[in-house]
Amino acid sequence: MSTHRKIRMGMIGGGLSSFIGIVHRIAAYIGEEYTLVGGAFDTDYDKALEFAKKLELDPNRTYPNIDTFIEKELELPAEERIEAVVVVTPNFLHYPMAKQLIEAGFNVICEKPVTNTAAEAVELEELVAKHKVVFALTHTYTGYPMVRQMKAMIAEGAIGEIQKVDAQYYQGWINPVIHDKEKRASVWRLDPAKAGQSCCMGDIGVHAFNMVEYTTGLKTAKVLSDLNTLYEDNPLDIDGTAMLRFDNGVRGLVRASQIATAEENNLRIAVYGTKGSLKWEQENPNYLYHLQEGEPMHVLKPGHEYNSEFAAISTKMAPGHPEGIFDSMANIYLGTAKAIRGEEYIDGAFPTIRDGVRGMKFIEAVLASTADGNTWTEIDD
Amino acid sequence: MSTHRKIRMGMIGGGLSSFIGIVHRIAAYIGEEYTLVGGAFDTDYDKALEFAKKLELDPNRTYPNIDTFIEKELELPAEERIEAVVVVTPNFLHYPMAKQLIEAGFNVICEKPVTNTAAEAVELEELVAKHKVVFALTHTYTGYPMVRQMKAMIAEGAIGEIQKVDAQYYQGWINPVIHDKEKRASVWRLDPAKAGQSCCMGDIGVHAFNMVEYTTGLKTAKVLSDLNTLYEDNPLDIDGTAMLRFDNGVRGLVRASQIATAEENNLRIAVYGTKGSLKWEQENPNYLYHLQEGEPMHVLKPGHEYNSEFAAISTKMAPGHPEGIFDSMANIYLGTAKAIRGEEYIDGAFPTIRDGVRGMKFIEAVLASTADGNTWTEIDD
Amino acid sequence: MSTHRKIRMGMIGGGLSSFIGIVHRIAAYIGEEYTLVGGAFDTDYDKALEFAKKLELDPNRTYPNIDTFIEKELELPAEERIEAVVVVTPNFLHYPMAKQLIEAGFNVICEKPVTNTAAEAVELEELVAKHKVVFALTHTYTGYPMVRQMKAMIAEGAIGEIQKVDAQYYQGWINPVIHDKEKRASVWRLDPAKAGQSCCMGDIGVHAFNMVEYTTGLKTAKVLSDLNTLYEDNPLDIDGTAMLRFDNGVRGLVRASQIATAEENNLRIAVYGTKGSLKWEQENPNYLYHLQEGEPMHVLKPGHEYNSEFAAISTKMAPGHPEGIFDSMANIYLGTAKAIRGEEYIDGAFPTIRDGVRGMKFIEAVLASTADGNTWTEIDD
Amino acid sequence: MSTHRKIRMGMIGGGLSSFIGIVHRIAAYIGEEYTLVGGAFDTDYDKALEFAKKLELDPNRTYPNIDTFIEKELELPAEERIEAVVVVTPNFLHYPMAKQLIEAGFNVICEKPVTNTAAEAVELEELVAKHKVVFALTHTYTGYPMVRQMKAMIAEGAIGEIQKVDAQYYQGWINPVIHDKEKRASVWRLDPAKAGQSCCMGDIGVHAFNMVEYTTGLKTAKVLSDLNTLYEDNPLDIDGTAMLRFDNGVRGLVRASQIATAEENNLRIAVYGTKGSLKWEQENPNYLYHLQEGEPMHVLKPGHEYNSEFAAISTKMAPGHPEGIFDSMANIYLGTAKAIRGEEYIDGAFPTIRDGVRGMKFIEAVLASTADGNTWTEIDD
């Protein structure tokens, strides 16, 4: 490992006023596999420089915009050039910036949502393949060790054939603003120009959907949804249910809401199989519940030898010292680092553009289903 | 209270081989308001007499069948006659026997399901009104003090206007038999002749539905369901989801399954309102979770003065000594006793034929919705 | 089973104003093994008669006092005579009344505390042996199925050799009255004349102690305690800790408090062995936690085939329908019924005068230890 | 904030084979307030250089030992010199190395245990005062936001006057090795030369003790302990209980064990006051339970406005995205950074040498108490 070097990381967005930037930086720091060397942190260049100074970054690699970023970095010799670029801009910019970066040959670590439309996601998928770059989509929850344990157990057949899946993501944050006409008109997440086609399904329903396909390996063939905007003048869904039919005929359910008053990030998934079941909840992420007919319920926790290799490499501490959401994100960064270095990694070590394509297609399908009067709507590959 | 006498109770079914009979007797004993004086306990009259002997009941009031029961009891003077008859026969007999009893002027305490069809339930409702008898339907879960507290708090406006309801009843009991053709063919609950039109929705989905209307006071206007029989040769649903639209436009969800492997009686309900939310789970029935925006979650328990009168009269012990399912059923018997005696009682003190009508209409509507290709199906009053 | 008859039960105390009487009656009703036929329910005979009328009991067997009760019942032929007498009088009367009843040849079911002193308990133990009666002491918590499962698993060696025991019983009920001199002076539980030698240890610490010896089968050889009266003018302990040394050298701990503000009946026990551990909590009594090195935690629940016979016969419902404290007490009544009938029963099916002797010796030892400056104090057999 | 610079951090120990080094580095990274510039990472200098290369540190500031570290760093101008040194060596070296560093004028962040004896801790306390350096002792659990919320609420009088404290730290890790004579002889934690005077109390009991004094602000005046070595040939305690008497007469309890089979890091604390109570558990650190007489239990979580400023500044995410043990440690690093910069900070923002002195005195007192036959032993200031 003597030639092992940290991956040179850049960042688009994520400056002083960003909430999400620090989340990504911490995730990168935790594994000690990345070093932040530059970026286009802010549309206000002075603020970008101030941010760079605070983090003691080289001001010469603090760029005023993504174009300059790409131009200047490409002028550097490969062994100095930024290798991975984190995209943490406002949502509607994910697609154009990711596209530019991929086309310039950079590996990309992109915040969710990956694009504004499914078509754009498909386009990115083709570009990723064409330019042979690594593309990681930070569906954070897939980094939790017990989610990975769930995926590994299902793959190994621990619960037999899957016969029912139920996933939920309930929040209540919009309740205080949704009932007042003025207030709801000023929420960016309810503005299609900024938030895209969907609020609830686009922001959180897609997480529940991703958990379903991520942990089970099943592919959703069609959906029937009932989305709710609550008020006629509100253009975007803030609550909804989607019935799923997987391509093997098994039924699933994605339930999401932002009017589940005072819920925080109540994401949970239950997968029921012929031999047993697995249940997990995001707010208590270090517990995985394994139910089996006629057996005491088993409660699995990270750090134990009974866990799969995938869970094991996603855990830093011994059992009983809880890790959290930053550690989950860090696991995604670790997986991405392996891919960037061309090392072997376990399938699912980081969500890819494939997850992005599936998610966008899901969003568009549930929107179409409701628009069509709650009818079954297919999701192609 | 010097003239207060115990209510003379009879029982149809419930003999030596019955599981459910003892549940009802215990419920009746607990409140000390009923005394079991006779019945038609078994189709095998010798066994009925043996049962009567075991319980030290009068063999003269142990009847060979319901016809004799009615005939002989009506010959007795009113002050000796059985006042309330518990119907705990096999399901398909609930309707004809209840009908006979009502027409003969007896008050009836009937196990669930109330009838085989919605039309029969409507007929019973008319007969109950005509004959001015008390009719209690033992939707057991409505007797839990914290369910009653939930109902009372919602009625008082504690959570504001309801904007979302989600109820679940997940079991796994059918998993061990459903995957084998021979086995599943021999399950009485999967035989329409014995089990009626529906297995999962009829047996447990209707409980979740009842909890929804019971606690919220909302009325379901239409449903869109996706029921699942799993195998083509299996005639009855064993899993399913129903989207609800209440008559005020609010959305709800009833999720039920018998293939949720190794789940026991995982019935839970969450009601989200503009001011807060309430959540309850049947397997930990002494906890009620009250969520409010920006407030610590409140956990309510029985026996405290902060509870409503309805919860208070449904609790026998001081806080911290858990009561269970028999105590819940006993609360329904206590409420019924008040009605039989003509005393005042709190609305919801026992489920009535109205609950039976609503439940049967729900079952028929979800069956129709799935049969019609998962379309919205109305439920009339 | 044709000659099987219900046990004729009498009651001393337990009338209209009694809280505990109904608890015992419900426990007796639930198993359908007892029938209440008479008693001396109240020191006010008119009230006793009113009570008898309410329960529709024979007024001729409603006696003005225990002396008449014994005299008149003994005049009856054996096949009519009351067979088991429940003693639910104020605490200080348990001993004299139990003594009278035993000496008259009655089986006794006695509320806790069994006596005022250890010497009295020893005397009762001798009388029970001499008169060959059944004596049940209602340490209610021993009736929970998961407590019995714990006892059975430990006996079978499921957790290996015990190496540490920790039991707690925390309540907060005295907090609202203890800090005011007037108020605390008027609490009967703080009055030695009514409550006996101890408040906290006598009332609840002894439950924790009983759970320790009941579940483990270990015998406590000595204790070192630190009891707390909080105020100098308060004569009785309301909080305290006792270190235990069992006769095999293993250490244990009994922690009890009535100033654990807002705790309800937070009784819990953890038993750690060389091969695994078991933990149980009274307020969630249907869960038993089984920990083993390097294994997922197992959560056991009642009604499953993996449970011991002892737990199985202590459960009425299928898994997932929670039973509670009344069902626990009912299990003790069921065990006692077997003993009264001379049938075989599992050891521990009901707490006996032995539990009473051990408990009283524990109470006296912890009082002595604190009085002697927190020193080790032996408990003889 | 334009002149704000990252704190230059060094590390003694913590190299390739260290488990604890990465924990401290992550804690330092998370807040973006420190930059690791050098250290004496390993007694094997080649490995130290390999480690430095892996982290891309300056090999010139990778020193072969602490003497060189101090010598060379002191030669550097103040604005380049390492400002804070993390001591993560084997336990017995904490004291001599911390002493050297303090005397050389470095701020120190030291792993637990701070020293081998109380006298050494007192000496360090004097040196810290004399040399006016910042000394942080990483009692990690004090960094959890809900622990800090607990401290803040108690200080504000939310639970009134404290009347009972009960803290526990139960682990089971030693069970697999303790019962075999060979194995236990080879455990370094059971070797006084390496582990110091105590195993269980020194390693984890002191955490529980620290939590007690940290959250309550009470000072322990004396202890009575019962420590357990389990085997005669085992020199150090692996289990024990300590009764506490605070200087205001209130009672407390510290219970610790390493033979609590299959427990992981079951640290919990309950503080009972005249107006209410607070309870917290390390393995579910994002929940704080607030009990009040006659009120529903309140469950507090991080990220809400109802929390104190102290909890607020110790939380990065919005409610419902769980943070973990690394975030807790990071909060201690953030507090220490403020002290190093001379900025104001909330009392308790990081544990200091005072915590170290108190902890060592506690350990020596519980050892003395058991040695003296379980007698009260005073702890001076």
mmCIF file with all atom_site columns, C-alpha atoms in Angstrom, chain C residues 6 14 92 100 119 126 158 184 200 219 223 226 229 247 251 255-256 274-275 312 325-326 331 367 373:
data_model
loop_
_atom_site.group_PDB
_atom_site.id
_atom_site.type_symbol
_atom_site.label_atom_id
_atom_site.label_alt_id
_atom_site.label_comp_id
_atom_site.label_asym_id
_atom_site.label_entity_id
_atom_site.label_seq_id
_atom_site.pdbx_PDB_ins_code
_atom_site.Cartn_x
_atom_site.Cartn_y
_atom_site.Cartn_z
_atom_site.occupancy
_atom_site.B_iso_or_equiv
_atom_site.pdbx_formal_charge
_atom_site.auth_seq_id
_atom_site.auth_comp_id
_atom_site.auth_asym_id
_atom_site.auth_atom_id
_atom_site.pdbx_PDB_model_num
ATOM 1  C CA . LYS C 1 6   ? -64.672 -25.543 41.280 1.00 0.00 ? 6   LYS C CA 1
ATOM 2  C CA . GLY C 1 14  ? -61.852 -7.186  49.868 1.00 0.00 ? 14  GLY C CA 1
ATOM 3  C CA . PHE C 1 92  ? -50.895 -5.772  59.787 1.00 0.00 ? 92  PHE C CA 1
ATOM 4  C CA . GLN C 1 100 ? -56.268 -18.478 62.578 1.00 0.00 ? 100 GLN C CA 1
ATOM 5  C CA . ALA C 1 119 ? -40.419 -14.706 63.310 1.00 0.00 ? 119 ALA C CA 1
ATOM 6  C CA . GLU C 1 126 ? -44.375 -24.348 60.808 1.00 0.00 ? 126 GLU C CA 1
ATOM 7  C CA . ALA C 1 158 ? -29.490 -21.862 29.243 1.00 0.00 ? 158 ALA C CA 1
ATOM 8  C CA . ARG C 1 184 ? -45.595 12.761  55.211 1.00 0.00 ? 184 ARG C CA 1
ATOM 9  C CA . CYS C 1 200 ? -39.715 0.813   50.545 1.00 0.00 ? 200 CYS C CA 1
ATOM 10 C CA . LYS C 1 219 ? -30.114 -18.318 48.105 1.00 0.00 ? 219 LYS C CA 1
ATOM 11 C CA . VAL C 1 223 ? -26.692 -8.358  52.631 1.00 0.00 ? 223 VAL C CA 1
ATOM 12 C CA . ASP C 1 226 ? -27.847 1.601   52.564 1.00 0.00 ? 226 ASP C CA 1
ATOM 13 C CA . THR C 1 229 ? -35.535 7.812   55.081 1.00 0.00 ? 229 THR C CA 1
ATOM 14 C CA . ASP C 1 247 ? -24.380 -18.734 49.417 1.00 0.00 ? 247 ASP C CA 1
ATOM 15 C CA . ARG C 1 251 ? -22.914 -11.120 43.976 1.00 0.00 ? 251 ARG C CA 1
ATOM 16 C CA . ARG C 1 255 ? -32.193 -1.508  44.279 1.00 0.00 ? 255 ARG C CA 1
ATOM 17 C CA . ALA C 1 256 ? -35.481 -0.003  45.345 1.00 0.00 ? 256 ALA C CA 1
ATOM 18 C CA . THR C 1 274 ? -21.281 -17.717 31.938 1.00 0.00 ? 274 THR C CA 1
ATOM 19 C CA . LYS C 1 275 ? -23.123 -18.700 28.765 1.00 0.00 ? 275 LYS C CA 1
ATOM 20 C CA . ALA C 1 312 ? -46.852 -22.373 28.064 1.00 0.00 ? 312 ALA C CA 1
ATOM 21 C CA . ILE C 1 325 ? -51.025 -8.207  35.437 1.00 0.00 ? 325 ILE C CA 1
ATOM 22 C CA . PHE C 1 326 ? -54.412 -9.821  36.085 1.00 0.00 ? 326 PHE C CA 1
ATOM 23 C CA . ASN C 1 331 ? -51.611 -17.966 36.900 1.00 0.00 ? 331 ASN C CA 1
ATOM 24 C CA . LEU C 1 367 ? -32.874 -2.916  58.128 1.00 0.00 ? 367 LEU C CA 1
ATOM 25 C CA . GLY C 1 373 ? -23.674 1.236   59.785 1.00 0.00 ? 373 GLY C CA 1
#
